[in-house]
């Protein structure tokens, strides 16, 4: 088997790249499609899989689009890239800029970025600016800065980001040996749902495309409400966005596919995160658990979820270790087998 070359090379014929595009790669993409063993029991009429995007090099799907955006910035002769970020875009931009030898400026809404993501941006050598405003205002700022300072903007407004992200749809069709019936994913800035739908439209004739189900957090659900949210609130920081940049794309994906967009509460998100960790062995960050929280909500409401369903798990749980704070802390015990046996409530065998 040939080693996986990364998104740019694997999908060169379906991406806007040429011989002049630098062959940038951290071997992103080709992420596992993991069958569900536990959540699936709540959806008896469905066959449920998880697209485990936390397995990408920086731990989120953002790498798929970032590799294309940074390669194209290099090709265009850029010296530096810039982004506003709720965290994962910054982590990915910082890593790919480091790989490409470009400077990287990331602008983060103060206090709104998970600890692991901030560590990634810093450790990869990005210049990290923290601003006292929302993500949406930070995005407006970097758009203006990219124009006036001639920096390459690598937010999902950059069309190469969505081009790269659409490759996850190609992988799902390959991995299943055919199209799924439903794809469910968390929606923040709405670039990813837009990109998946583009990928399915390119890969499949109209009658074989899956329904796109988008899930937002109740406190940050502009697409569900039909209007921007001024002060979005949710534990799921990666989807804490009140004015999605790809608003139209998300609405089109949902309506053209006959899908749906709805919201779940933070409690439902944290419950789904715990189930994924404790019953599936998959530690995802809260935003990623929104897709599964959405499926569980529908199941509880008596909606029959049928066919092959893929829930996209967008990012790794290690990025947001504070989300483990609700689970039991270590228990202090004496360093003896008897003390461990007492914890497990079992009787130790004699001797040893
Ligand atoms: C960026 C991100 C999202 C949201 O994707 P959008 O394209 O902004 O809708 C969801 N989950 C994680 C982990 C992310 O990093």
XYZ file of N, CA and C in Angstrom, residues 188 216 220-229 241-244 247:
51
model
N -21.136 26.163 12.934
C -20.754 27.426 13.570
C -20.726 28.516 12.528
N -26.810 23.255 15.655
C -26.228 24.407 16.348
C -26.477 24.275 17.852
N -26.395 29.781 20.421
C -25.653 30.318 19.276
C -26.245 29.713 18.009
N -27.522 30.005 17.792
C -28.251 29.313 16.721
C -28.853 30.274 15.695
N -28.044 31.149 15.111
C -28.604 32.129 14.164
C -29.308 31.494 12.976
N -28.811 30.359 12.515
C -29.412 29.745 11.326
C -30.763 29.121 11.647
N -30.936 28.707 12.895
C -32.211 28.139 13.321
C -33.212 29.277 13.538
N -32.721 30.370 14.150
C -33.599 31.507 14.445
C -33.897 32.340 13.200
N -32.994 32.271 12.213
C -33.180 33.085 11.015
C -32.701 34.518 11.175
N -31.904 34.763 12.201
C -31.325 36.099 12.373
C -30.043 35.998 13.193
N -29.115 36.985 13.020
C -27.854 36.936 13.773
C -28.091 36.986 15.281
N -27.155 36.416 16.045
C -27.219 36.434 17.504
C -26.083 37.329 17.994
N -20.744 31.247 17.479
C -20.679 32.216 16.387
C -22.082 32.731 16.118
N -22.221 34.056 16.061
C -23.549 34.661 15.925
C -23.906 35.089 14.517
N -22.859 35.266 13.666
C -23.092 35.688 12.275
C -22.293 34.812 11.337
N -22.792 33.648 11.008
C -22.016 32.710 10.190
C -21.627 33.304 8.831
N -23.475 31.683 5.707
C -24.907 31.577 5.981
C -25.661 30.978 4.791
